[in-house]
Tab-separated table of C-alpha atoms in Angstrom:
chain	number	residue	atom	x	y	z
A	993	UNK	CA	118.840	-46.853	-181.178
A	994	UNK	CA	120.743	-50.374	-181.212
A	995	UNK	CA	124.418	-50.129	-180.757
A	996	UNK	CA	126.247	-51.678	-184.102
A	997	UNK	CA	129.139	-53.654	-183.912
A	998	UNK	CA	130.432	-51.816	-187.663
A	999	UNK	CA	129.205	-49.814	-190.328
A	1000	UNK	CA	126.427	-51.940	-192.174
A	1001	UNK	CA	125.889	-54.874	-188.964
A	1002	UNK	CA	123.507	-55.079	-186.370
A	1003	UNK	CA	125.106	-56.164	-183.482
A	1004	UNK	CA	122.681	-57.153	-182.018
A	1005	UNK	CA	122.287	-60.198	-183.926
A	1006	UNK	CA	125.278	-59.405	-186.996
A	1007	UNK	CA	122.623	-59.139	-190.002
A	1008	UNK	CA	123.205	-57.334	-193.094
A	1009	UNK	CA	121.491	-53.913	-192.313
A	1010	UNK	CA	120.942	-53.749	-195.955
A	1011	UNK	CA	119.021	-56.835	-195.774
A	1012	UNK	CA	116.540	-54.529	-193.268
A	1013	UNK	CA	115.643	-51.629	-195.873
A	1014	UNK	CA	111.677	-51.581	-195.794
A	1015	UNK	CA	111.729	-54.461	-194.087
A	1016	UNK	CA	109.423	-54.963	-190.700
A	1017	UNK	CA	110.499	-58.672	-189.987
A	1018	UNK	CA	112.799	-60.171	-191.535
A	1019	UNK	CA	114.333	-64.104	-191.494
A	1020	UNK	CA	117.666	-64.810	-190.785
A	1021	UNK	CA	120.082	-66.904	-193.247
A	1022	UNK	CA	121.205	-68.963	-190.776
A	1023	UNK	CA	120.087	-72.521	-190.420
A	1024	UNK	CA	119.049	-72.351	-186.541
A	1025	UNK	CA	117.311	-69.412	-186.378
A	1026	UNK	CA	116.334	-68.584	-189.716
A	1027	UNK	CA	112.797	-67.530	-189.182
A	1028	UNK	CA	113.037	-65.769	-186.158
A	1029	UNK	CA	111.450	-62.641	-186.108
A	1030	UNK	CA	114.386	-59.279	-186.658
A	1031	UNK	CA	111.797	-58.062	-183.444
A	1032	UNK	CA	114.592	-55.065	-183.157
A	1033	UNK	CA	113.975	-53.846	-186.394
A	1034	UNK	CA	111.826	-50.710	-185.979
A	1035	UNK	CA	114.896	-49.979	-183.055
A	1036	UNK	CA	117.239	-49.739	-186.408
A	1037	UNK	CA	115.111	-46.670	-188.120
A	1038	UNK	CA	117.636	-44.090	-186.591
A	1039	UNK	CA	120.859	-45.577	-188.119
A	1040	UNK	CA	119.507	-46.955	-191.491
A	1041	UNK	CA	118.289	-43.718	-192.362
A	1042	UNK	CA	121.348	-42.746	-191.292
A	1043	UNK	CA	122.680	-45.750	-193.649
A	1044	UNK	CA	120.703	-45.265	-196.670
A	1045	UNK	CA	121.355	-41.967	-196.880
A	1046	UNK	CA	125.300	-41.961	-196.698
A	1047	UNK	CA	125.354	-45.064	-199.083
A	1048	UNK	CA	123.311	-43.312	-201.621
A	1049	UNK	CA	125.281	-39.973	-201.362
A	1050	UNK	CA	127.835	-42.043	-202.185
A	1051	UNK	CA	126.864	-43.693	-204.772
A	1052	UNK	CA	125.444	-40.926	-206.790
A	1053	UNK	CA	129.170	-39.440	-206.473
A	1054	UNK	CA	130.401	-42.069	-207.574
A	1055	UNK	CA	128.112	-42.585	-211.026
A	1056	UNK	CA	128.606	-39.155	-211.433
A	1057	UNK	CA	132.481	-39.253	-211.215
A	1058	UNK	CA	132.367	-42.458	-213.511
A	1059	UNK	CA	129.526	-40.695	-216.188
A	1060	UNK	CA	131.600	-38.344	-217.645
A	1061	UNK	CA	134.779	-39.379	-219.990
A	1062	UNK	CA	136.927	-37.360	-221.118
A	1063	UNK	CA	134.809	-35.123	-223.846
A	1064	UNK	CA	131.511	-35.233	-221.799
A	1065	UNK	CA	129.818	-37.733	-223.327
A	1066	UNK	CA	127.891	-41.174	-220.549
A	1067	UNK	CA	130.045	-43.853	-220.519
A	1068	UNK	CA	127.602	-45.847	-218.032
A	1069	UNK	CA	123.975	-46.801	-219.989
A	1070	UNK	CA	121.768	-48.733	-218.996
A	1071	UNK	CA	119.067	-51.031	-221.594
A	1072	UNK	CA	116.840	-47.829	-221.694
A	1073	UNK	CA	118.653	-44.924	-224.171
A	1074	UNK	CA	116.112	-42.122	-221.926
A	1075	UNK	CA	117.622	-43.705	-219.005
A	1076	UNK	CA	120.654	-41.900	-217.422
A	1077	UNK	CA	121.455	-43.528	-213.560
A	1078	UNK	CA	123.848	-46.481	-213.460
A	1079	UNK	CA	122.825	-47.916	-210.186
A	1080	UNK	CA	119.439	-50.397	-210.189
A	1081	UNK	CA	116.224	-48.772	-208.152
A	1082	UNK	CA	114.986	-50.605	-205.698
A	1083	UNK	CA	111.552	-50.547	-204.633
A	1084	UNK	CA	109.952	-52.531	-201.404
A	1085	UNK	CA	106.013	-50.433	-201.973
A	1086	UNK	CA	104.402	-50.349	-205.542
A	1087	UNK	CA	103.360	-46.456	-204.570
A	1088	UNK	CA	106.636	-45.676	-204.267
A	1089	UNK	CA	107.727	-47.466	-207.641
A	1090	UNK	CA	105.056	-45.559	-208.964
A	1091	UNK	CA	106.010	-41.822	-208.413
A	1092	UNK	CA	109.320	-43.270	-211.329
A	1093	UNK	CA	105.913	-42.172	-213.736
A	1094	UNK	CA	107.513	-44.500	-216.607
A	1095	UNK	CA	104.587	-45.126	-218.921
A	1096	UNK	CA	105.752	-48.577	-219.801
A	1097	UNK	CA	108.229	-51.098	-218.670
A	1098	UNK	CA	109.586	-54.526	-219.647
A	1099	UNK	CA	109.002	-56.953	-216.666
A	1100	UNK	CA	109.811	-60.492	-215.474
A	1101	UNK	CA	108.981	-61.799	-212.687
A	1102	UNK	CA	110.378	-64.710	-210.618
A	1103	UNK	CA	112.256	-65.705	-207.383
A	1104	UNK	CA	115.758	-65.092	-208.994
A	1105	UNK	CA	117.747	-67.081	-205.765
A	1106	UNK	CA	120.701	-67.708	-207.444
A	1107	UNK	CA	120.630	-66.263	-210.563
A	1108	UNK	CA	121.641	-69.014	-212.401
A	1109	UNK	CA	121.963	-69.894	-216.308
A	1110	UNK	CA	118.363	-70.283	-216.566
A	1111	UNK	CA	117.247	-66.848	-214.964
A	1112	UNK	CA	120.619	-65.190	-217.008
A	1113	UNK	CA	118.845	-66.802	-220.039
A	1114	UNK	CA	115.465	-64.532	-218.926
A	1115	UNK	CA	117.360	-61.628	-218.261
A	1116	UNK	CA	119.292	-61.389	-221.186
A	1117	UNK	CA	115.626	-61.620	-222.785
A	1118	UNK	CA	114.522	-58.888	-221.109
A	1119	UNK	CA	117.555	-56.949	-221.972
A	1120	UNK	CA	116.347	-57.603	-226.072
A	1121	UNK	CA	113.032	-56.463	-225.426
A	1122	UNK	CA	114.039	-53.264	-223.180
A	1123	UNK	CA	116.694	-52.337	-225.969
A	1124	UNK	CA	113.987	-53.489	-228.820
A	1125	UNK	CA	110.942	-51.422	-227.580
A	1126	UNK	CA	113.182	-48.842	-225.738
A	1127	UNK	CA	111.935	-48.190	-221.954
A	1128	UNK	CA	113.092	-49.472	-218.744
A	1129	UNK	CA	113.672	-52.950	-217.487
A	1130	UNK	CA	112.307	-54.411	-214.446
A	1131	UNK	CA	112.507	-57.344	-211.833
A	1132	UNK	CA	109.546	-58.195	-209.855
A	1133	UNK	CA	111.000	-60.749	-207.244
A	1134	UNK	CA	109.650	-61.032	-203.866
A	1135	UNK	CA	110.697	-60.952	-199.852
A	1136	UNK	CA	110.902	-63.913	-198.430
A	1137	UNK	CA	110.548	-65.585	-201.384
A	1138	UNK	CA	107.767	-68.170	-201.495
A	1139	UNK	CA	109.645	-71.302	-200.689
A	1140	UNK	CA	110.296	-69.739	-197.589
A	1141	UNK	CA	106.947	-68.390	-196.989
A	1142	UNK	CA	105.652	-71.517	-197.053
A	1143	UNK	CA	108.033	-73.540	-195.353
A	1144	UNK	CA	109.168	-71.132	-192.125
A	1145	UNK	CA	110.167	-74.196	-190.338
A	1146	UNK	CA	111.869	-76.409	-192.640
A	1147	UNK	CA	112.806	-73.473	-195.018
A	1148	UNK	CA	115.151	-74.478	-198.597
A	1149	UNK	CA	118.638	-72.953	-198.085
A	1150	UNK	CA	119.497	-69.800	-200.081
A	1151	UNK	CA	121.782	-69.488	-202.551
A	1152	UNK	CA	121.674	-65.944	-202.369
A	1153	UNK	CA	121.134	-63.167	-199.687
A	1154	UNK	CA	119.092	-60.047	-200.409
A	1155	UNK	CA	122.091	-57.956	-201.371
A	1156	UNK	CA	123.615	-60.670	-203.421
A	1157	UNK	CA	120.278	-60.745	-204.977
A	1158	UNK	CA	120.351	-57.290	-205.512
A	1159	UNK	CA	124.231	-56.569	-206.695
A	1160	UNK	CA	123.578	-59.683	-209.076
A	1161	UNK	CA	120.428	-58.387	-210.784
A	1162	UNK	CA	122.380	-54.827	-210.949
A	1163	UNK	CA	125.190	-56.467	-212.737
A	1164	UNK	CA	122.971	-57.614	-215.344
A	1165	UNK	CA	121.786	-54.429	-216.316
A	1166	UNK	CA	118.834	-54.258	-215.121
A	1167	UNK	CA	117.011	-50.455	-214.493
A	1168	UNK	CA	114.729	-51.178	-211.469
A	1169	UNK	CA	113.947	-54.239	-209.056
A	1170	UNK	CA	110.911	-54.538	-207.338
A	1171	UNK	CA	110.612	-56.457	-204.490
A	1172	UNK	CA	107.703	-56.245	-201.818
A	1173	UNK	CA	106.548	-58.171	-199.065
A	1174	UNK	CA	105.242	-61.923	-200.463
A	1175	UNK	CA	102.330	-61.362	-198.020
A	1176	UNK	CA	101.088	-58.416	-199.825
A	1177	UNK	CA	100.818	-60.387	-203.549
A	1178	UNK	CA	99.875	-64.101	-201.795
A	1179	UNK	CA	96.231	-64.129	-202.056
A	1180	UNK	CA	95.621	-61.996	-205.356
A	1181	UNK	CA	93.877	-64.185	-208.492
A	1182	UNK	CA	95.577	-64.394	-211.790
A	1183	UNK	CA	93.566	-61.999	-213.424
A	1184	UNK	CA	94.175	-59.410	-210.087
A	1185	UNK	CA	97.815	-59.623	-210.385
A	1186	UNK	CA	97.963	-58.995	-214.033
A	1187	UNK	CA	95.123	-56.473	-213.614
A	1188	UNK	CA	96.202	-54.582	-210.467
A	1189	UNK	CA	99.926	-55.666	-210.103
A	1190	UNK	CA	101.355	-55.674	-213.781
A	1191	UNK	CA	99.474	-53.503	-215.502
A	1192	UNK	CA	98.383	-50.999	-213.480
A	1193	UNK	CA	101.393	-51.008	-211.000
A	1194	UNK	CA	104.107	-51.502	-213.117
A	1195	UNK	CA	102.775	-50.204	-216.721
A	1196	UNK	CA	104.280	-53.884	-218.232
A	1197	UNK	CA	104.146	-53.492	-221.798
A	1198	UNK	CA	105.866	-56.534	-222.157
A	1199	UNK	CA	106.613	-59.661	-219.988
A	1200	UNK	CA	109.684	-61.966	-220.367
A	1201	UNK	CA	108.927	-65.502	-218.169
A	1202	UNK	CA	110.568	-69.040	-217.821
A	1203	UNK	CA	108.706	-71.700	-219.769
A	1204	UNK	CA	107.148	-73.411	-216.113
A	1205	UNK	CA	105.867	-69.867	-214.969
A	1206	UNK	CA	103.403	-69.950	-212.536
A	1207	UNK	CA	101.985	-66.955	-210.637
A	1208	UNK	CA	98.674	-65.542	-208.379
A	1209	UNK	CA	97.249	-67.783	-205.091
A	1210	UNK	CA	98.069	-71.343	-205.088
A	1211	UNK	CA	100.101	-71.035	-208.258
A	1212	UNK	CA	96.834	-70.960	-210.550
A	1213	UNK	CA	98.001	-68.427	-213.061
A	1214	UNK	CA	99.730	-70.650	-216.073
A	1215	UNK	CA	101.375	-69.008	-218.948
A	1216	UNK	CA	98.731	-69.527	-221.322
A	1217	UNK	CA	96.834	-67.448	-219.119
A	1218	UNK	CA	99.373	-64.387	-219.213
A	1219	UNK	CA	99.362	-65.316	-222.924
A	1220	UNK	CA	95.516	-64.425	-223.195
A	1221	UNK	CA	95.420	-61.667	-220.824
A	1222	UNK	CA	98.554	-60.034	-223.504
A	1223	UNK	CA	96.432	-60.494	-226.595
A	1224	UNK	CA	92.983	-58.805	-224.689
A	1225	UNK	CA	95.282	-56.057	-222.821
A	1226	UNK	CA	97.745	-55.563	-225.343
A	1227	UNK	CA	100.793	-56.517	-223.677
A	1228	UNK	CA	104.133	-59.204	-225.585
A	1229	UNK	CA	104.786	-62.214	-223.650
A	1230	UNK	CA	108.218	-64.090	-224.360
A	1231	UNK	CA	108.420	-67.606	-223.305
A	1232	UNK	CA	112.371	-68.405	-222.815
A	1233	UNK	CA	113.181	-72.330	-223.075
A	1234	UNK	CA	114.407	-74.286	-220.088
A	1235	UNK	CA	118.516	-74.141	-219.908
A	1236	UNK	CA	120.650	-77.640	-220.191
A	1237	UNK	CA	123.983	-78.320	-218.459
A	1238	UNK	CA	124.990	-82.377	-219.048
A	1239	UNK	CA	121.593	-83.203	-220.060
A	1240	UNK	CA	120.053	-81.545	-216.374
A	1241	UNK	CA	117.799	-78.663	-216.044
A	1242	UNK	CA	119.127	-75.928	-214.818
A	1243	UNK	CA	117.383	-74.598	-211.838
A	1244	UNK	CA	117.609	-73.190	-208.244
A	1245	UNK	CA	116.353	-77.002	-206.699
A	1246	UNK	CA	119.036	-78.722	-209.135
A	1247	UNK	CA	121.613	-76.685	-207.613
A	1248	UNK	CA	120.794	-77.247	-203.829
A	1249	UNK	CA	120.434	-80.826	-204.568
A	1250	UNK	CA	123.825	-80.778	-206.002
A	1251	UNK	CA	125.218	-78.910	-202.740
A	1252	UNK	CA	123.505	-81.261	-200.563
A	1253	UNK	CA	125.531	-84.211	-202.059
A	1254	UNK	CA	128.828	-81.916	-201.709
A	1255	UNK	CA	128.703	-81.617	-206.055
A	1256	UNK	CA	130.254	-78.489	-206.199
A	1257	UNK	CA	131.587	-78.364	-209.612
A	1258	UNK	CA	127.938	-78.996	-210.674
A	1259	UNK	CA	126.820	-76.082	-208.565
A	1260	UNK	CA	129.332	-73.981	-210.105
A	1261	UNK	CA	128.553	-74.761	-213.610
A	1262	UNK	CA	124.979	-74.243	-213.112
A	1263	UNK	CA	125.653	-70.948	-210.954
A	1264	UNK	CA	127.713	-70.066	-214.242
């Protein structure tokens, strides 16, 4: 077992342990190294068991200290009315999402670095539609996410780490996030993601999207086709508008662009 500098670091190399759950190889954040291999990783099983299972004792304490006012009665919800946990489940395997047994879900799916007005725009979308139908809501995102994939040399900066990711979708609301290796969805067609992925994995009943969605190998799946596959396989698609701050789109590239230039204020704004 590594030695750890603190609670939560590696030390051999100071990342976020949390950043390693279900992870086998994982990029760094910095801008030097940010793609080398985490090649100690499987050396960390010991102590993030260890980890994972003292930060989840403590967090179901703490929901169930916080559950209960006065005369009994949940004072945490979630979108779901069946659902009682307060914290978000997180998911790295679809098998594992699976045992849950939910027989529907409302799902959107997208990179969600950042979380900016735009994807708060999608999320409090999917927040209608959980409330509306009345199941679950759920976040398919992925690890690394696909601009990195792509790029591992010349990667695009994050605006968000894994656990930001994660304690941002949380405060939203949202019931579960699932978020597996990129690798694992990369080469599946339209119709096998929506067949194998969405419906059969995650039981979407309906799916809440940006209006430039794009999805399956090379980016082939359009929203028209999601739109078909919902009429034949009886799932709702919502299409949520693009989001305008000073007459500029609101999106994850506007915002790096503005932090390249040092426009903070922008970034900010758009960050909301």
């Amino acid at each position: 077992m590594e030695q750890v500098d603190r609670p939560g670091t590696c030390g051999k190399c100071g990342y976020d342990l949390f950043d390693l759950l279900g992870a086998r190889s994982v990029g760094r954040l910095d801008t030097v190294r940010r793609f080398r291999t985490h090649q100690h990783a499987y050396g960390l099983r010991a102590y993030r068991s260890w980890y994972v299972f003292w930060y989840m004792l403590f967090v179901r304490f703490e929901s169930q200290k916080l559950s209960k006012s006065t005369h009994g009665e949940p004072i945490i919800t979630t979108l779901c009315p069946k659902v009682s946990y307060s914290a978000m489940h997180l998911y790295r395997y679809i098998s594992h999402l699976k045992e849950r047994g939910w027989k529907s879900r409302v799902v959107t799916v997208g990179a969600y670095d950042g979380v900016h007005l735009g994807h708060q725009e999608i999320l409090g979308q999917l927040e209608v539609q959980g409330k509306k139908i009345g199941v679950p809501t759920l976040v398919l995102s992925f690890e690394p996410i696909p601009r990195e994939f792509f790029s591992p040399d010349k990667p695009a900066a994050r605006l968000t780490r894994f656990r930001e990711r994660y304690e941002l979708l949380n405060s939203f609301g949202v019931d579960e996030f699932f978020c597996p290796q990129f690798a694992s969805l990369r080469d599946l067609s339209s119709e096998e993601f929506i067949r194998d992925i969405l419906l059969a994995g995650l039981n979407a009943r309906h799916i809440v999207v940006g209006h430039d969605f794009r999805f399956a190998a090379e980016r082939l799946g359009t929203l028209d086709d999601l739109k078909t596959a919902g009429i034949n396989c009886g799932f709702g698609v919502t299409e949520v508008s693009a989001v305008y701050r000073e007459n500029q789109r609101v999106s994850s590239t506007a915002i790096r662009n503005a932090l390249k230039v040092g426009d903070l204020k922008t970034a900010r704004a758009m960050l909301g």
